[in-house]
Amino acid sequence: EAQVTQNPRYLITVTGKKLTVTCSQNMNHEYMSWYRQDPGLGLRQIYYSMNVEVTDKGDVPEGYKVSRKEKRNFPLILESPSPNQTSLYFCASSLAGVKGYTFGSGTRLTVV
Amino acid sequence: SQQGEEDPQALSIQEGENATMNCSYKTSINNLQWYRQNSGRGLVHLILIRSNEREKHSGRLRVTLDTSKKSSSLLITASRAADTASYFCATDEGGNTPLVFGKGTRLSVIA
């Protein structure tokens, strides 16, 4: 089944403890992107990637890192999480030029 | 940067009625898309309309695009309780520009 898989679905962590949220797609998509969704603010883009080894900042990149070493994987790294990074995170992917995104099921992160 | 702005923020209708949601955006676009999100879940792509198209249909969905007014509308006909969700428009400016989402319209369809 064509899908974007995020893990974990839920995560509670403490301030400052490094964490990684994984994202993997099996559709050979070039584009991948991370969004965070907060009440009243909608979806805001954190980072995106046009292809392997090509990443760019979105609207809210501070406090996050990404890498794109393989086409299928696009992990989101929080080196030192803070409570203001408590949010619902989504990974998405699409074919180049088509732009209909396929979304993962989301990761609900709580930083205490 | 938030590109699309949906209107209204929330909409409540009876089952069987039509639901219309609007989206306005600021800059020139290549494509405009609509997505649905059930509570707390991932977004699902509904329909894409290109900047040179004016109207598109998919089942009970009808999307219009007016590039002169920088606006789009999503019409859901004969709504069902299962249509209850948030609906987002998203735009891109072509080339390698990313997809930018609005804040969404929360639709409630009452049985």
PDB file of C-alpha atoms in Angstrom:
ATOM      1  CA  GLU A   1       0.000   0.000   0.000  1.00  0.00           C
ATOM      2  CA  ALA A   2       1.292   3.444  -0.979  1.00  0.00           C
ATOM      3  CA  GLN A   3       1.802   5.401   2.178  1.00  0.00           C
ATOM      4  CA  VAL A   4       3.811   7.761   4.326  1.00  0.00           C
ATOM      5  CA  THR A   5       4.748   6.214   7.643  1.00  0.00           C
ATOM      6  CA  GLN A   6       5.636   8.301  10.669  1.00  0.00           C
ATOM      7  CA  ASN A   7       6.891   7.030  13.983  1.00  0.00           C
ATOM      8  CA  PRO A   8       6.125   7.334  16.761  1.00  0.00           C
ATOM      9  CA  ARG A   9       2.428   8.309  16.769  1.00  0.00           C
ATOM     10  CA  TYR A  10       2.643   9.710  20.273  1.00  0.00           C
ATOM     11  CA  LEU A  11       5.651  10.886  22.245  1.00  0.00           C
ATOM     12  CA  ILE A  12       6.054  12.563  25.605  1.00  0.00           C
ATOM     13  CA  THR A  13       9.540  13.752  26.395  1.00  0.00           C
ATOM     14  CA  VAL A  14      11.394  16.123  28.674  1.00  0.00           C
ATOM     15  CA  THR A  15      12.977  19.435  27.808  1.00  0.00           C
ATOM     16  CA  GLY A  16      16.428  19.071  26.300  1.00  0.00           C
ATOM     17  CA  LYS A  17      16.326  15.366  25.497  1.00  0.00           C
ATOM     18  CA  LYS A  18      17.181  14.863  21.841  1.00  0.00           C
ATOM     19  CA  LEU A  19      14.608  13.024  19.773  1.00  0.00           C
ATOM     20  CA  THR A  20      14.003  11.939  16.200  1.00  0.00           C
ATOM     21  CA  VAL A  21      10.683  11.483  14.458  1.00  0.00           C
ATOM     22  CA  THR A  22      11.035   9.184  11.490  1.00  0.00           C
ATOM     23  CA  CYS A  23       9.231   9.512   8.158  1.00  0.00           C
ATOM     24  CA  SER A  24       9.359   7.019   5.336  1.00  0.00           C
ATOM     25  CA  GLN A  25       7.488   6.834   2.019  1.00  0.00           C
ATOM     26  CA  ASN A  26       7.262   3.937  -0.418  1.00  0.00           C
ATOM     27  CA  MET A  27       6.111   5.848  -3.498  1.00  0.00           C
ATOM     28  CA  ASN A  28       9.487   7.001  -4.843  1.00  0.00           C
ATOM     29  CA  HIS A  29       8.432  10.622  -4.287  1.00  0.00           C
ATOM     30  CA  GLU A  30      10.979  13.370  -4.777  1.00  0.00           C
ATOM     31  CA  TYR A  31       9.353  15.967  -2.512  1.00  0.00           C
ATOM     32  CA  MET A  32       9.103  15.487   1.226  1.00  0.00           C
ATOM     33  CA  SER A  33       8.085  17.989   3.846  1.00  0.00           C
ATOM     34  CA  TRP A  34       7.472  18.419   7.564  1.00  0.00           C
ATOM     35  CA  TYR A  35       4.637  20.491   9.005  1.00  0.00           C
ATOM     36  CA  ARG A  36       3.510  21.291  12.489  1.00  0.00           C
ATOM     37  CA  GLN A  37      -0.110  21.957  13.288  1.00  0.00           C
ATOM     38  CA  ASP A  38      -1.182  24.104  16.206  1.00  0.00           C
ATOM     39  CA  PRO A  39      -4.681  25.333  17.167  1.00  0.00           C
ATOM     40  CA  GLY A  40      -5.485  28.636  15.499  1.00  0.00           C
ATOM     41  CA  LEU A  41      -2.284  28.594  13.447  1.00  0.00           C
ATOM     42  CA  GLY A  42      -3.052  25.922  10.876  1.00  0.00           C
ATOM     43  CA  LEU A  43      -0.220  23.982   9.255  1.00  0.00           C
ATOM     44  CA  ARG A  44       3.160  25.611   9.189  1.00  0.00           C
ATOM     45  CA  GLN A  45       6.028  24.206   7.209  1.00  0.00           C
ATOM     46  CA  ILE A  46       9.202  23.357   9.102  1.00  0.00           C
ATOM     47  CA  TYR A  47      11.521  21.977   6.416  1.00  0.00           C
ATOM     48  CA  TYR A  48      11.147  20.517   2.969  1.00  0.00           C
ATOM     49  CA  SER A  49      13.282  18.529   0.564  1.00  0.00           C
ATOM     50  CA  MET A  50      13.223  18.507  -3.218  1.00  0.00           C
ATOM     51  CA  ASN A  51      15.337  15.390  -3.509  1.00  0.00           C
ATOM     52  CA  VAL A  52      18.187  13.458  -1.894  1.00  0.00           C
ATOM     53  CA  GLU A  53      20.685  15.738  -0.144  1.00  0.00           C
ATOM     54  CA  VAL A  54      18.571  18.832  -0.946  1.00  0.00           C
ATOM     55  CA  THR A  55      16.762  20.437   1.981  1.00  0.00           C
ATOM     56  CA  ASP A  56      15.374  23.908   2.618  1.00  0.00           C
ATOM     57  CA  LYS A  57      13.914  25.810   5.525  1.00  0.00           C
ATOM     58  CA  GLY A  58      10.204  26.396   5.699  1.00  0.00           C
ATOM     59  CA  ASP A  59       8.439  29.017   7.794  1.00  0.00           C
ATOM     60  CA  VAL A  60       9.340  27.724  11.277  1.00  0.00           C
ATOM     61  CA  PRO A  61      12.686  25.873  11.111  1.00  0.00           C
ATOM     62  CA  GLU A  62      14.158  27.072  14.421  1.00  0.00           C
ATOM     63  CA  GLY A  63      14.895  24.222  16.798  1.00  0.00           C
ATOM     64  CA  TYR A  64      14.628  21.526  14.119  1.00  0.00           C
ATOM     65  CA  LYS A  65      16.981  19.679  11.814  1.00  0.00           C
ATOM     66  CA  VAL A  66      16.338  17.309   8.933  1.00  0.00           C
ATOM     67  CA  SER A  67      18.339  15.095   6.636  1.00  0.00           C
ATOM     68  CA  ARG A  68      17.646  13.414   3.325  1.00  0.00           C
ATOM     69  CA  LYS A  69      20.294  10.762   2.786  1.00  0.00           C
ATOM     70  CA  GLU A  70      17.930   8.415   0.999  1.00  0.00           C
ATOM     71  CA  LYS A  71      14.922   9.184  -1.164  1.00  0.00           C
ATOM     72  CA  ARG A  72      12.458   7.324   1.031  1.00  0.00           C
ATOM     73  CA  ASN A  73      13.417   8.741   4.446  1.00  0.00           C
ATOM     74  CA  PHE A  74      13.157  12.244   5.865  1.00  0.00           C
ATOM     75  CA  PRO A  75      13.680  12.256   9.645  1.00  0.00           C
ATOM     76  CA  LEU A  76      12.912  15.278  11.796  1.00  0.00           C
ATOM     77  CA  ILE A  77      15.404  15.875  14.596  1.00  0.00           C
ATOM     78  CA  LEU A  78      14.848  17.979  17.686  1.00  0.00           C
ATOM     79  CA  GLU A  79      18.297  18.416  19.228  1.00  0.00           C
ATOM     80  CA  SER A  80      17.059  20.102  22.415  1.00  0.00           C
ATOM     81  CA  PRO A  81      13.255  20.054  22.563  1.00  0.00           C
ATOM     82  CA  SER A  82      11.434  22.805  24.403  1.00  0.00           C
ATOM     83  CA  PRO A  83       7.788  23.033  25.542  1.00  0.00           C
ATOM     84  CA  ASN A  84       6.932  25.388  22.649  1.00  0.00           C
ATOM     85  CA  GLN A  85       7.626  22.484  20.307  1.00  0.00           C
ATOM     86  CA  THR A  86       4.659  20.611  21.742  1.00  0.00           C
ATOM     87  CA  SER A  87       2.554  20.110  18.640  1.00  0.00           C
ATOM     88  CA  LEU A  88       1.071  17.726  16.100  1.00  0.00           C
ATOM     89  CA  TYR A  89       3.630  16.972  13.404  1.00  0.00           C
ATOM     90  CA  PHE A  90       2.963  15.731   9.890  1.00  0.00           C
ATOM     91  CA  CYS A  91       5.266  14.404   7.228  1.00  0.00           C
ATOM     92  CA  ALA A  92       4.128  14.575   3.613  1.00  0.00           C
ATOM     93  CA  SER A  93       5.489  13.594   0.216  1.00  0.00           C
ATOM     94  CA  SER A  94       4.674  14.097  -3.443  1.00  0.00           C
ATOM     95  CA  LEU A  95       5.957  13.535  -6.937  1.00  0.00           C
ATOM     96  CA  ALA A  96       7.823  16.439  -8.452  1.00  0.00           C
ATOM     97  CA  GLY A  97       5.593  18.671 -10.542  1.00  0.00           C
ATOM     98  CA  VAL A  98       2.315  17.100  -9.394  1.00  0.00           C
ATOM     99  CA  LYS A  99       2.205  18.432  -5.859  1.00  0.00           C
ATOM    100  CA  GLY A 100      -0.729  16.397  -4.530  1.00  0.00           C
ATOM    101  CA  TYR A 101       0.749  15.547  -1.152  1.00  0.00           C
ATOM    102  CA  THR A 102       0.317  12.256   0.650  1.00  0.00           C
ATOM    103  CA  PHE A 103       0.357  12.781   4.405  1.00  0.00           C
ATOM    104  CA  GLY A 104       1.427  10.554   7.239  1.00  0.00           C
ATOM    105  CA  SER A 105      -0.894   9.913  10.182  1.00  0.00           C
ATOM    106  CA  GLY A 106       0.844  12.416  12.406  1.00  0.00           C
ATOM    107  CA  THR A 107       3.021  12.447  15.518  1.00  0.00           C
ATOM    108  CA  ARG A 108       1.642  14.090  18.626  1.00  0.00           C
ATOM    109  CA  LEU A 109       4.628  15.383  20.592  1.00  0.00           C
ATOM    110  CA  THR A 110       4.457  16.720  24.123  1.00  0.00           C
ATOM    111  CA  VAL A 111       7.548  18.313  25.675  1.00  0.00           C
ATOM    112  CA  VAL A 112       7.364  18.815  29.434  1.00  0.00           C
TER     113      VAL A 112
ATOM    114  CA  SER B   1       4.248  32.342   5.161  1.00  0.00           C
ATOM    115  CA  GLN B   2       0.503  31.642   5.160  1.00  0.00           C
ATOM    116  CA  GLN B   3      -0.794  31.982   1.629  1.00  0.00           C
ATOM    117  CA  GLY B   4      -4.394  30.763   1.605  1.00  0.00           C
ATOM    118  CA  GLU B   5      -7.046  32.031   3.972  1.00  0.00           C
ATOM    119  CA  GLU B   6     -10.238  30.011   4.228  1.00  0.00           C
ATOM    120  CA  ASP B   7     -13.621  31.484   4.939  1.00  0.00           C
ATOM    121  CA  PRO B   8     -15.646  30.815   6.998  1.00  0.00           C
ATOM    122  CA  GLN B   9     -13.553  29.499   9.882  1.00  0.00           C
ATOM    123  CA  ALA B  10     -16.413  27.211  10.873  1.00  0.00           C
ATOM    124  CA  LEU B  11     -19.581  26.067   9.142  1.00  0.00           C
ATOM    125  CA  SER B  12     -22.472  23.984  10.455  1.00  0.00           C
ATOM    126  CA  ILE B  13     -25.129  22.563   8.122  1.00  0.00           C
ATOM    127  CA  GLN B  14     -27.789  19.875   8.016  1.00  0.00           C
ATOM    128  CA  GLU B  15     -27.208  16.622   6.201  1.00  0.00           C
ATOM    129  CA  GLY B  16     -28.300  16.907   2.578  1.00  0.00           C
ATOM    130  CA  GLU B  17     -27.501  20.620   2.302  1.00  0.00           C
ATOM    131  CA  ASN B  18     -24.653  21.982   0.219  1.00  0.00           C
ATOM    132  CA  ALA B  19     -21.526  23.354   1.879  1.00  0.00           C
ATOM    133  CA  THR B  20     -19.439  26.110   0.330  1.00  0.00           C
ATOM    134  CA  MET B  21     -16.002  27.101   1.576  1.00  0.00           C
ATOM    135  CA  ASN B  22     -13.862  29.873   0.175  1.00  0.00           C
ATOM    136  CA  CYS B  23     -10.142  30.419  -0.055  1.00  0.00           C
ATOM    137  CA  SER B  24      -8.315  33.640  -0.842  1.00  0.00           C
ATOM    138  CA  TYR B  25      -4.614  33.927  -1.536  1.00  0.00           C
ATOM    139  CA  LYS B  26      -2.140  36.725  -2.061  1.00  0.00           C
ATOM    140  CA  THR B  27       0.359  35.942  -4.813  1.00  0.00           C
ATOM    141  CA  SER B  28       0.314  34.353  -8.256  1.00  0.00           C
ATOM    142  CA  ILE B  29      -0.049  30.616  -8.064  1.00  0.00           C
ATOM    143  CA  ASN B  30       0.675  27.553 -10.170  1.00  0.00           C
ATOM    144  CA  ASN B  31      -1.812  25.201  -8.545  1.00  0.00           C
ATOM    145  CA  LEU B  32      -4.418  25.339  -5.828  1.00  0.00           C
ATOM    146  CA  GLN B  33      -5.404  22.242  -3.916  1.00  0.00           C
ATOM    147  CA  TRP B  34      -8.009  21.288  -1.361  1.00  0.00           C
ATOM    148  CA  TYR B  35      -7.440  18.834   1.465  1.00  0.00           C
ATOM    149  CA  ARG B  36      -9.646  17.283   4.136  1.00  0.00           C
ATOM    150  CA  GLN B  37      -8.568  16.458   7.665  1.00  0.00           C
ATOM    151  CA  ASN B  38     -10.564  14.347  10.050  1.00  0.00           C
ATOM    152  CA  SER B  39      -9.928  15.231  13.666  1.00  0.00           C
ATOM    153  CA  GLY B  40      -6.274  14.732  14.596  1.00  0.00           C
ATOM    154  CA  ARG B  41      -5.501  12.704  11.501  1.00  0.00           C
ATOM    155  CA  GLY B  42      -3.383  13.294   8.411  1.00  0.00           C
ATOM    156  CA  LEU B  43      -4.655  15.444   5.576  1.00  0.00           C
ATOM    157  CA  VAL B  44      -6.176  13.765   2.549  1.00  0.00           C
ATOM    158  CA  HIS B  45      -5.785  15.279  -0.898  1.00  0.00           C
ATOM    159  CA  LEU B  46      -9.172  16.009  -2.499  1.00  0.00           C
ATOM    160  CA  ILE B  47      -8.618  17.913  -5.704  1.00  0.00           C
ATOM    161  CA  LEU B  48      -6.051  20.002  -7.559  1.00  0.00           C
ATOM    162  CA  ILE B  49      -6.920  22.841  -9.917  1.00  0.00           C
ATOM    163  CA  ARG B  50      -4.295  24.457 -12.111  1.00  0.00           C
ATOM    164  CA  SER B  51      -4.048  28.200 -12.572  1.00  0.00           C
ATOM    165  CA  ASN B  52      -5.332  27.958 -16.160  1.00  0.00           C
ATOM    166  CA  GLU B  53      -8.450  26.042 -15.101  1.00  0.00           C
ATOM    167  CA  ARG B  54     -11.656  27.649 -13.874  1.00  0.00           C
ATOM    168  CA  GLU B  55     -13.669  24.729 -12.583  1.00  0.00           C
ATOM    169  CA  LYS B  56     -13.137  21.121 -11.685  1.00  0.00           C
ATOM    170  CA  HIS B  57     -15.409  18.336 -10.456  1.00  0.00           C
ATOM    171  CA  SER B  58     -14.775  15.172  -8.513  1.00  0.00           C
ATOM    172  CA  GLY B  59     -17.828  13.246  -7.338  1.00  0.00           C
ATOM    173  CA  ARG B  60     -19.786  15.555  -5.011  1.00  0.00           C
ATOM    174  CA  LEU B  61     -16.977  18.113  -5.009  1.00  0.00           C
ATOM    175  CA  ARG B  62     -16.855  21.159  -7.233  1.00  0.00           C
ATOM    176  CA  VAL B  63     -13.932  23.563  -7.135  1.00  0.00           C
ATOM    177  CA  THR B  64     -13.780  26.913  -8.852  1.00  0.00           C
ATOM    178  CA  LEU B  65     -10.797  29.186  -9.298  1.00  0.00           C
ATOM    179  CA  ASP B  66     -10.840  32.888 -10.090  1.00  0.00           C
ATOM    180  CA  THR B  67      -7.253  34.036 -10.557  1.00  0.00           C
ATOM    181  CA  SER B  68      -8.317  37.653 -11.140  1.00  0.00           C
ATOM    182  CA  LYS B  69      -9.802  37.723  -7.633  1.00  0.00           C
ATOM    183  CA  LYS B  70      -7.177  35.366  -6.229  1.00  0.00           C
ATOM    184  CA  SER B  71      -9.873  33.146  -4.801  1.00  0.00           C
ATOM    185  CA  SER B  72     -11.215  29.618  -4.943  1.00  0.00           C
ATOM    186  CA  SER B  73     -14.307  27.902  -3.629  1.00  0.00           C
ATOM    187  CA  LEU B  74     -15.022  24.315  -2.676  1.00  0.00           C
ATOM    188  CA  LEU B  75     -18.614  23.146  -2.926  1.00  0.00           C
ATOM    189  CA  ILE B  76     -19.694  19.867  -1.376  1.00  0.00           C
ATOM    190  CA  THR B  77     -23.134  18.897  -2.606  1.00  0.00           C
ATOM    191  CA  ALA B  78     -25.657  16.751  -0.721  1.00  0.00           C
ATOM    192  CA  SER B  79     -23.483  16.707   2.384  1.00  0.00           C
ATOM    193  CA  ARG B  80     -23.278  13.705   4.682  1.00  0.00           C
ATOM    194  CA  ALA B  81     -22.346  13.350   8.329  1.00  0.00           C
ATOM    195  CA  ALA B  82     -19.114  11.702   7.156  1.00  0.00           C
ATOM    196  CA  ASP B  83     -18.111  14.980   5.473  1.00  0.00           C
ATOM    197  CA  THR B  84     -17.597  16.474   8.933  1.00  0.00           C
ATOM    198  CA  ALA B  85     -13.930  17.512   8.912  1.00  0.00           C
ATOM    199  CA  SER B  86     -11.618  20.469   8.463  1.00  0.00           C
ATOM    200  CA  TYR B  87     -10.941  21.584   4.915  1.00  0.00           C
ATOM    201  CA  PHE B  88      -7.757  23.332   3.845  1.00  0.00           C
ATOM    202  CA  CYS B  89      -6.705  25.056   0.678  1.00  0.00           C
ATOM    203  CA  ALA B  90      -3.058  24.996  -0.306  1.00  0.00           C
ATOM    204  CA  THR B  91      -1.164  26.848  -2.995  1.00  0.00           C
ATOM    205  CA  ASP B  92       2.192  26.712  -4.693  1.00  0.00           C
ATOM    206  CA  GLU B  93       3.882  29.234  -6.938  1.00  0.00           C
ATOM    207  CA  GLY B  94       5.387  26.757  -9.361  1.00  0.00           C
ATOM    208  CA  GLY B  95       8.940  25.602  -9.887  1.00  0.00           C
ATOM    209  CA  ASN B  96      10.435  24.224  -6.701  1.00  0.00           C
ATOM    210  CA  THR B  97       8.282  26.298  -4.354  1.00  0.00           C
ATOM    211  CA  PRO B  98       6.674  24.391  -1.498  1.00  0.00           C
ATOM    212  CA  LEU B  99       2.983  23.940  -0.788  1.00  0.00           C
ATOM    213  CA  VAL B 100       1.596  26.496   1.655  1.00  0.00           C
ATOM    214  CA  PHE B 101      -1.600  25.823   3.599  1.00  0.00           C
ATOM    215  CA  GLY B 102      -4.311  28.077   4.966  1.00  0.00           C
ATOM    216  CA  LYS B 103      -5.789  27.727   8.452  1.00  0.00           C
ATOM    217  CA  GLY B 104      -8.796  25.725   7.352  1.00  0.00           C
ATOM    218  CA  THR B 105     -12.585  25.681   7.583  1.00  0.00           C
ATOM    219  CA  ARG B 106     -14.143  23.394  10.162  1.00  0.00           C
ATOM    220  CA  LEU B 107     -17.279  21.813   8.667  1.00  0.00           C
ATOM    221  CA  SER B 108     -19.895  20.111  10.824  1.00  0.00           C
ATOM    222  CA  VAL B 109     -22.657  18.182   9.084  1.00  0.00           C
ATOM    223  CA  ILE B 110     -25.522  17.385  11.431  1.00  0.00           C
ATOM    224  CA  ALA B 111     -27.551  14.260  10.791  1.00  0.00           C
TER     225      ALA B 111
END
